[in-house]
Amino acid sequence: MIVFNEPTYVEKGIGYITEAILKNRRLNGDGIFTAKCTEWFEKRMGSKALLTTSCTHALEMAALLADIKPGDEVIMPSFTFVSTADAFVLRGARVKFVDIRKDTMNIDESLIEQAITEKTKAIVPVHYAGVGCEMDTIMDIARRNHCVVIEDAAQGMMGTYKGRYLGTIGDMGTYSFHETKNYTMGEGGLALINRREYMHRSEVIREKGTNRAQFFRGEIDKYSWVDVGSSYLPSEMNAAYLLPQLEIAEEINSKRLKLWDIYYGSLKGLEEAGRIELPAVPKECRHNGHMFYLKAKDMEERTSLIQYLWENKIKAVFHYVPLHSSIAGQKYGEFVGEDNHTTKESERLLRLPMYYALKEEEAGYVAEKVKEFYAGTL
Ligand SMILES: *Cc1c(COP(=O)(O)O)cnc(C)c1O
């Protein structure tokens, strides 16, 4: 059986967790391992980094920092995970869904401006499959319209746009370390704070609205409740699991890109023959092999292909049902403009197994079975 996902595991993780428990004897947030992870991100990304309990929570922090209030509007694609919208709806915002580009499944930057009103407070691009959105255009629209940009880079760690890391381009960015993502701590995430004016408050919000972080740095002599906030600190055990993956981040990234290339190279012929479509990576972007998807002709063909792969002991899955067609999506937001691609493309999309422990031969075998399916449908 080739499963769809296996959480990234590197052997040192066990040693580090043992060290946190038996040597450091400190398991709550912001201990030695959290500090090491944070340092890794800050050095590499050049932004302030805060380890969180999830990407959902990092997005909630971003919504608080952007001071989202009831009645504000937030623009995002409908083809995304619920948390992208939830974090802002929790603050009382209305969501304005904009159509996606057919080639990358990312928000169509040319449709954002028409969704902007005087109530628009933020734009939330989602870097689907670790492929960057057209950030220069999005930043330009945001600056001209006085909006904040929060990058949902949950899938985007190590991916770049014009040489800059995804998540570091907007005012804030978020990563996920859920077990389905490239780097994982089971459940976890990261908030990247790219604007100086948010830096102090981001620490306060993450620490239940207290200035405890400043206290631990010796900047103040007692800490107290100074603002709203919540508990967004992951435990040291989670950080200890993540750290060794960061230490070999390039190796993990290369392995995934290798698997991605095997799929792509092997299925290119089917695309050229007009049977399927493969993901596009714009020349400004370097992706991270987060996901390999293909697009079947329609939902019916996709269902048959999933079934065929399943019969061959391969687990392939579809992805998001567009948020604007969900119960909460209809209650808390609406689609602006035409849905030319969101629904249609999401119904065709199929994801193949992709994870660090997947063997090259296994990826080759999966691709062969996809080709076999199409040979049989001629
Ligand atoms: C995984 C994911 C999230 C949520 O991440 P969690 O860490 O599970 O909260 C949010 N947005 C996108 C686009 C994701 O892929």
Short mmCIF file of C-alpha atoms and ligand atoms in Angstrom, two decimals:
data_model
loop_
_atom_site.label_atom_id
_atom_site.label_comp_id
_atom_site.label_asym_id
_atom_site.label_seq_id
_atom_site.Cartn_x
_atom_site.Cartn_y
_atom_site.Cartn_z
CA MET A 1 0.00 0.00 0.00
CA ILE A 2 1.33 3.42 -0.92
CA VAL A 3 -0.28 5.83 1.53
CA PHE A 4 -1.05 9.44 0.62
CA ASN A 5 1.03 11.03 3.37
CA GLU A 6 3.45 10.08 6.10
CA PRO A 7 4.65 12.71 8.58
CA THR A 8 8.28 13.72 8.05
CA TYR A 9 10.49 11.92 10.51
CA VAL A 10 14.21 12.28 11.09
CA GLU A 11 15.86 10.06 13.65
CA LYS A 12 17.36 12.84 15.72
CA GLY A 13 13.83 13.91 16.64
CA ILE A 14 13.56 11.19 19.27
CA GLY A 15 16.89 12.18 20.81
CA TYR A 16 15.88 15.82 21.00
CA ILE A 17 12.52 15.00 22.60
CA THR A 18 14.31 12.84 25.18
CA GLU A 19 16.70 15.71 25.83
CA ALA A 20 13.82 18.13 26.40
CA ILE A 21 12.21 15.73 28.88
CA LEU A 22 15.20 14.28 30.76
CA LYS A 23 17.96 16.87 30.42
CA ASN A 24 16.35 20.28 30.06
CA ARG A 25 13.40 19.27 32.25
CA ARG A 26 11.37 21.99 30.73
CA LEU A 27 8.39 21.25 28.53
CA ASN A 28 6.34 24.42 28.29
CA GLY A 29 6.72 26.95 25.51
CA ASP A 30 9.73 29.13 24.70
CA GLY A 31 12.44 26.84 26.06
CA ILE A 32 15.75 25.88 24.45
CA PHE A 33 14.31 24.01 21.45
CA THR A 34 11.78 26.70 20.62
CA ALA A 35 14.61 29.26 20.77
CA LYS A 36 16.73 27.16 18.39
CA CYS A 37 13.89 26.79 15.89
CA THR A 38 13.13 30.52 16.10
CA GLU A 39 16.77 31.41 15.54
CA TRP A 40 16.88 29.18 12.46
CA PHE A 41 13.92 30.98 10.91
CA GLU A 42 15.05 34.48 11.83
CA LYS A 43 18.54 33.93 10.39
CA ARG A 44 17.24 32.44 7.17
CA MET A 45 14.13 34.53 6.60
CA GLY A 46 15.28 37.86 8.04
CA SER A 47 11.89 38.40 9.68
CA LYS A 48 10.72 38.13 13.27
CA ALA A 49 9.57 34.54 13.76
CA LEU A 50 7.21 33.18 16.41
CA LEU A 51 6.57 29.47 16.76
CA THR A 52 2.86 28.79 17.26
CA THR A 53 0.49 25.94 18.01
CA SER A 54 -0.75 25.90 14.39
CA CYS A 55 -0.93 27.88 11.20
CA THR A 56 -4.57 28.53 12.06
CA HIS A 57 -3.38 30.23 15.24
CA ALA A 58 -0.68 32.17 13.40
CA LEU A 59 -3.45 33.46 11.10
CA GLU A 60 -5.55 34.37 14.16
CA MET A 61 -2.57 36.32 15.51
CA ALA A 62 -2.25 38.09 12.16
CA ALA A 63 -5.95 39.04 12.22
CA LEU A 64 -5.52 40.49 15.72
CA LEU A 65 -2.37 42.38 14.70
CA ALA A 66 -4.09 43.79 11.63
CA ASP A 67 -6.82 44.97 14.00
CA ILE A 68 -9.62 43.31 12.02
CA LYS A 69 -13.01 44.50 13.33
CA PRO A 70 -16.66 43.58 12.69
CA GLY A 71 -17.70 44.91 9.31
CA ASP A 72 -14.21 44.86 7.80
CA GLU A 73 -13.74 42.97 4.55
CA VAL A 74 -10.94 40.54 3.75
CA ILE A 75 -10.11 39.33 0.24
CA MET A 76 -8.92 35.75 -0.38
CA PRO A 77 -9.38 32.84 -2.80
CA SER A 78 -12.28 30.44 -2.21
CA PHE A 79 -10.01 27.54 -3.11
CA THR A 80 -8.25 27.27 0.26
CA PHE A 81 -8.40 25.64 3.68
CA VAL A 82 -11.08 26.83 6.13
CA SER A 83 -8.54 28.42 8.49
CA THR A 84 -7.64 31.12 5.96
CA ALA A 85 -11.19 32.45 6.33
CA ASP A 86 -11.96 31.38 9.91
CA ALA A 87 -9.19 33.49 11.48
CA PHE A 88 -10.76 36.67 10.08
CA VAL A 89 -14.41 35.66 10.53
CA LEU A 90 -13.63 35.15 14.24
CA ARG A 91 -12.88 38.88 14.41
CA GLY A 92 -16.17 39.71 12.69
CA ALA A 93 -14.86 40.26 9.17
CA ARG A 94 -16.76 39.44 5.97
CA VAL A 95 -14.90 37.37 3.44
CA LYS A 96 -14.75 38.39 -0.21
CA PHE A 97 -13.79 35.42 -2.35
CA VAL A 98 -12.02 36.06 -5.63
CA ASP A 99 -11.51 33.59 -8.48
CA ILE A 100 -8.24 31.71 -8.96
CA ARG A 101 -5.82 31.37 -11.87
CA LYS A 102 -6.24 28.14 -13.77
CA ASP A 103 -2.48 27.57 -14.10
CA THR A 104 -1.38 27.80 -10.43
CA MET A 105 -4.71 27.56 -8.52
CA ASN A 106 -3.62 30.77 -6.74
CA ILE A 107 -5.73 33.92 -6.37
CA ASP A 108 -6.01 35.76 -9.71
CA GLU A 109 -4.18 39.00 -8.97
CA SER A 110 -5.93 40.76 -11.85
CA LEU A 111 -9.31 40.30 -10.13
CA ILE A 112 -8.39 41.62 -6.68
CA GLU A 113 -8.80 45.33 -7.34
CA GLN A 114 -12.46 45.03 -8.38
CA ALA A 115 -13.24 43.35 -5.02
CA ILE A 116 -11.83 46.24 -3.01
CA THR A 117 -14.25 48.59 -1.22
CA GLU A 118 -13.72 51.24 1.45
CA LYS A 119 -14.23 48.45 4.01
CA THR A 120 -11.38 46.25 2.70
CA LYS A 121 -8.78 45.79 5.41
CA ALA A 122 -6.66 42.86 4.25
CA ILE A 123 -5.71 40.68 1.30
CA VAL A 124 -4.77 37.07 2.05
CA PRO A 125 -2.95 35.33 -0.80
CA VAL A 126 -2.56 31.57 -0.38
CA HIS A 127 0.52 29.99 -1.97
CA TYR A 128 -1.11 26.78 -3.14
CA ALA A 129 1.21 23.77 -3.40
CA GLY A 130 4.12 25.99 -2.33
CA VAL A 131 4.00 27.96 -5.59
CA GLY A 132 4.08 31.70 -4.99
CA CYS A 133 1.25 34.08 -5.84
CA GLU A 134 2.03 37.12 -8.05
CA MET A 135 3.23 39.09 -5.01
CA ASP A 136 4.54 42.27 -6.69
CA THR A 137 1.11 42.98 -8.15
CA ILE A 138 -0.66 42.07 -4.90
CA MET A 139 1.63 44.31 -2.81
CA ASP A 140 1.11 47.18 -5.23
CA ILE A 141 -2.69 46.86 -5.03
CA ALA A 142 -2.51 46.65 -1.23
CA ARG A 143 -0.30 49.73 -0.88
CA ARG A 144 -2.45 51.84 -3.17
CA ASN A 145 -5.59 50.81 -1.28
CA HIS A 146 -4.12 50.88 2.24
CA CYS A 147 -4.68 47.18 2.93
CA VAL A 148 -2.56 44.78 4.91
CA VAL A 149 -1.21 41.65 3.16
CA ILE A 150 -1.12 38.41 5.15
CA GLU A 151 0.43 35.51 3.24
CA ASP A 152 -1.05 32.13 4.04
CA ALA A 153 2.18 30.27 3.30
CA ALA A 154 1.02 27.17 5.21
CA GLN A 155 2.31 25.02 2.33
CA GLY A 156 5.06 27.36 1.26
CA MET A 157 8.11 26.97 3.50
CA MET A 158 11.33 27.01 1.38
CA GLY A 159 9.40 28.21 -1.67
CA THR A 160 10.44 31.58 -3.11
CA TYR A 161 9.07 34.38 -5.28
CA LYS A 162 11.72 36.46 -7.09
CA GLY A 163 14.31 35.02 -4.71
CA ARG A 164 12.40 35.96 -1.54
CA TYR A 165 10.98 33.36 0.82
CA LEU A 166 7.20 32.98 0.75
CA GLY A 167 5.78 34.41 3.95
CA THR A 168 8.37 37.19 4.17
CA ILE A 169 6.98 39.41 1.39
CA GLY A 170 3.65 40.62 2.81
CA ASP A 171 3.19 42.45 6.12
CA MET A 172 2.90 39.08 7.84
CA GLY A 173 3.15 35.45 6.78
CA THR A 174 2.26 32.08 8.27
CA TYR A 175 3.60 28.51 7.95
CA SER A 176 2.05 25.24 9.05
CA PHE A 177 3.88 22.34 10.67
CA HIS A 178 0.86 20.05 10.63
CA GLU A 179 1.82 16.46 9.89
CA THR A 180 0.77 16.82 6.24
CA LYS A 181 3.22 19.67 5.58
CA ASN A 182 6.87 19.49 4.43
CA TYR A 183 8.27 20.14 7.91
CA THR A 184 6.26 19.05 10.89
CA MET A 185 5.87 18.99 14.65
CA GLY A 186 2.54 17.14 14.59
CA GLU A 187 0.48 20.26 15.09
CA GLY A 188 2.25 23.60 14.91
CA GLY A 189 2.95 26.70 12.92
CA LEU A 190 4.93 29.90 12.59
CA ALA A 191 4.06 33.57 12.38
CA LEU A 192 6.48 35.69 10.36
CA ILE A 193 6.25 39.35 11.29
CA ASN A 194 7.72 41.47 8.53
CA ARG A 195 6.74 44.93 9.69
CA ARG A 196 8.49 46.60 12.63
CA GLU A 197 5.33 48.15 14.07
CA TYR A 198 3.79 44.70 14.66
CA MET A 199 6.79 43.12 16.35
CA HIS A 200 6.25 44.08 19.97
CA ARG A 201 2.50 43.41 19.93
CA SER A 202 2.97 40.02 18.24
CA GLU A 203 4.85 38.75 21.31
CA VAL A 204 2.17 40.09 23.64
CA ILE A 205 -0.73 38.51 21.71
CA ARG A 206 1.05 35.15 21.65
CA GLU A 207 1.56 35.26 25.44
CA LYS A 208 -2.06 35.73 26.58
CA GLY A 209 -1.84 39.50 26.25
CA THR A 210 1.07 39.83 28.67
CA ASN A 211 4.53 41.35 28.26
CA ARG A 212 6.12 38.15 29.57
CA ALA A 213 8.58 37.92 26.64
CA GLN A 214 10.05 41.30 27.56
CA PHE A 215 10.25 40.21 31.20
CA PHE A 216 12.28 37.11 30.28
CA ARG A 217 14.72 39.26 28.32
CA GLY A 218 15.17 41.37 31.45
CA GLU A 219 13.76 44.48 29.79
CA ILE A 220 11.12 45.01 32.51
CA ASP A 221 11.09 43.87 36.15
CA LYS A 222 7.60 42.37 36.29
CA TYR A 223 5.12 41.26 33.71
CA SER A 224 1.43 42.00 33.53
CA TRP A 225 -1.66 41.94 31.38
CA VAL A 226 -1.33 44.71 28.80
CA ASP A 227 -3.49 43.74 25.80
CA VAL A 228 -5.79 41.05 24.42
CA GLY A 229 -4.17 37.77 23.48
CA SER A 230 -4.34 34.02 23.74
CA SER A 231 -2.05 31.04 24.27
CA TYR A 232 -0.24 30.39 21.02
CA LEU A 233 2.96 28.73 22.33
CA PRO A 234 3.71 25.15 21.38
CA SER A 235 5.38 22.85 23.91
CA GLU A 236 9.10 22.09 23.84
CA MET A 237 8.42 18.49 22.81
CA ASN A 238 6.89 19.69 19.57
CA ALA A 239 9.75 22.09 18.90
CA ALA A 240 12.26 19.29 19.62
CA TYR A 241 10.63 17.16 16.92
CA LEU A 242 10.82 20.02 14.40
CA LEU A 243 14.40 21.18 14.98
CA PRO A 244 16.29 18.27 13.33
CA GLN A 245 14.16 18.74 10.21
CA LEU A 246 15.27 22.36 10.02
CA GLU A 247 18.87 21.21 10.37
CA ILE A 248 18.48 19.23 7.13
CA ALA A 249 15.91 21.53 5.52
CA GLU A 250 17.71 21.60 2.15
CA GLU A 251 17.96 17.83 2.01
CA ILE A 252 14.24 17.42 2.71
CA ASN A 253 13.44 20.04 0.09
CA SER A 254 15.66 18.41 -2.57
CA LYS A 255 14.15 15.01 -1.92
CA ARG A 256 10.64 16.35 -2.45
CA LEU A 257 11.66 18.21 -5.61
CA LYS A 258 13.21 14.99 -6.91
CA LEU A 259 9.95 13.10 -6.38
CA TRP A 260 8.01 15.96 -7.97
CA ASP A 261 10.28 15.86 -11.02
CA ILE A 262 9.80 12.10 -11.35
CA TYR A 263 6.02 12.58 -11.47
CA TYR A 264 6.27 15.54 -13.81
CA GLY A 265 8.69 13.91 -16.22
CA SER A 266 6.74 10.70 -16.29
CA LEU A 267 3.34 12.33 -16.87
CA LYS A 268 4.42 15.07 -19.29
CA GLY A 269 3.52 12.88 -22.27
CA LEU A 270 -0.08 12.56 -21.07
CA GLU A 271 -0.31 16.33 -20.83
CA GLU A 272 1.15 16.78 -24.29
CA ALA A 273 -1.42 14.31 -25.57
CA GLY A 274 -4.14 16.52 -24.06
CA ARG A 275 -5.31 13.89 -21.59
CA ILE A 276 -4.44 15.66 -18.31
CA GLU A 277 -3.07 18.97 -17.09
CA LEU A 278 -0.04 19.35 -14.84
CA PRO A 279 0.84 22.12 -12.37
CA ALA A 280 2.51 25.28 -13.66
CA VAL A 281 5.35 27.02 -11.83
CA PRO A 282 5.80 30.65 -13.02
CA LYS A 283 9.38 31.62 -13.79
CA GLU A 284 9.49 34.03 -10.81
CA CYS A 285 8.82 31.14 -8.45
CA ARG A 286 10.83 28.30 -6.99
CA HIS A 287 8.46 25.77 -5.45
CA ASN A 288 9.09 23.31 -2.61
CA GLY A 289 7.58 20.06 -3.86
CA HIS A 290 4.82 20.33 -1.30
CA MET A 291 2.31 18.63 -3.50
CA PHE A 292 1.98 16.89 -6.83
CA TYR A 293 -1.39 17.25 -8.47
CA LEU A 294 -2.80 16.58 -11.88
CA LYS A 295 -6.11 17.60 -13.40
CA ALA A 296 -8.38 15.03 -14.98
CA LYS A 297 -10.96 15.94 -17.64
CA ASP A 298 -13.76 16.31 -15.09
CA MET A 299 -14.98 15.08 -11.72
CA GLU A 300 -16.24 11.80 -13.13
CA GLU A 301 -12.89 10.91 -14.67
CA ARG A 302 -11.15 11.94 -11.46
CA THR A 303 -13.39 9.62 -9.41
CA SER A 304 -12.57 6.70 -11.73
CA LEU A 305 -8.85 7.45 -11.53
CA ILE A 306 -8.93 7.58 -7.71
CA GLN A 307 -10.76 4.24 -7.77
CA TYR A 308 -8.25 2.73 -10.22
CA LEU A 309 -5.28 3.82 -8.12
CA TRP A 310 -6.97 2.51 -4.99
CA GLU A 311 -7.39 -0.91 -6.67
CA ASN A 312 -3.65 -0.78 -7.27
CA LYS A 313 -3.02 -0.03 -3.59
CA ILE A 314 -2.27 3.66 -4.09
CA LYS A 315 -4.04 6.33 -2.09
CA ALA A 316 -4.70 9.48 -4.12
CA VAL A 317 -7.05 12.20 -2.92
CA PHE A 318 -8.84 15.32 -4.10
CA HIS A 319 -8.59 18.64 -2.27
CA TYR A 320 -10.61 21.67 -1.16
CA VAL A 321 -14.29 22.02 -1.80
CA PRO A 322 -14.45 25.79 -2.51
CA LEU A 323 -15.31 27.75 0.63
CA HIS A 324 -17.97 29.93 -1.03
CA SER A 325 -20.11 26.83 -1.59
CA SER A 326 -19.88 25.68 2.05
CA ILE A 327 -22.47 26.46 4.76
CA ALA A 328 -20.18 28.82 6.69
CA GLY A 329 -18.72 30.32 3.53
CA GLN A 330 -22.21 31.40 2.44
CA LYS A 331 -22.98 32.80 5.85
CA TYR A 332 -19.75 34.75 6.34
CA GLY A 333 -18.77 35.75 2.85
CA GLU A 334 -19.51 35.94 -0.84
CA PHE A 335 -17.86 35.46 -4.18
CA VAL A 336 -17.03 38.66 -6.03
CA GLY A 337 -17.18 38.43 -9.84
CA GLU A 338 -17.51 35.24 -11.88
CA ASP A 339 -16.51 31.79 -10.66
CA ASN A 340 -14.84 30.79 -13.90
CA HIS A 341 -12.18 28.49 -12.49
CA THR A 342 -12.57 27.90 -8.73
CA THR A 343 -15.31 25.25 -8.87
CA LYS A 344 -14.42 23.73 -12.22
CA GLU A 345 -10.71 23.32 -11.55
CA SER A 346 -11.16 22.11 -7.97
CA GLU A 347 -13.40 19.30 -9.25
CA ARG A 348 -10.69 18.05 -11.62
CA LEU A 349 -7.76 18.19 -9.25
CA LEU A 350 -6.22 15.01 -7.88
CA ARG A 351 -3.21 14.76 -5.56
CA LEU A 352 -0.70 11.92 -5.73
CA PRO A 353 1.26 10.53 -2.75
CA MET A 354 4.06 12.94 -1.78
CA TYR A 355 6.14 12.81 1.39
CA TYR A 356 9.75 12.70 2.54
CA ALA A 357 9.83 8.91 3.06
CA LEU A 358 8.27 8.14 -0.33
CA LYS A 359 10.72 6.17 -2.46
CA GLU A 360 11.61 7.20 -5.98
CA GLU A 361 10.55 3.75 -7.25
CA GLU A 362 7.19 4.22 -5.55
CA ALA A 363 6.64 7.58 -7.27
CA GLY A 364 7.62 5.90 -10.54
CA TYR A 365 5.14 3.11 -9.91
CA VAL A 366 2.32 5.57 -9.12
CA ALA A 367 3.02 7.48 -12.36
CA GLU A 368 2.99 4.20 -14.33
CA LYS A 369 -0.42 3.34 -12.90
CA VAL A 370 -1.78 6.76 -13.89
CA LYS A 371 -0.53 6.17 -17.42
CA GLU A 372 -2.04 2.69 -17.41
CA PHE A 373 -5.41 4.16 -16.44
CA TYR A 374 -5.31 6.60 -19.34
CA ALA A 375 -4.15 3.94 -21.78
CA GLY A 376 -7.23 1.96 -20.79
CA THR A 377 -9.64 4.84 -21.33
CA LEU A 378 -8.61 5.57 -24.92
C1 LIG B 1 -2.56 23.34 6.34
C2 LIG B 1 -3.12 24.67 6.00
C3 LIG B 1 -3.61 25.54 6.99
C4 LIG B 1 -3.79 25.16 8.43
O1 LIG B 1 -2.65 24.76 9.07
P1 LIG B 1 -2.73 24.20 10.57
O2 LIG B 1 -1.31 24.23 11.01
O3 LIG B 1 -3.28 22.82 10.48
O4 LIG B 1 -3.59 25.11 11.36
C5 LIG B 1 -4.03 26.80 6.60
N1 LIG B 1 -3.98 27.19 5.32
C6 LIG B 1 -3.55 26.38 4.33
C7 LIG B 1 -3.50 26.87 2.94
C8 LIG B 1 -3.12 25.08 4.65
O5 LIG B 1 -2.70 24.26 3.67
#
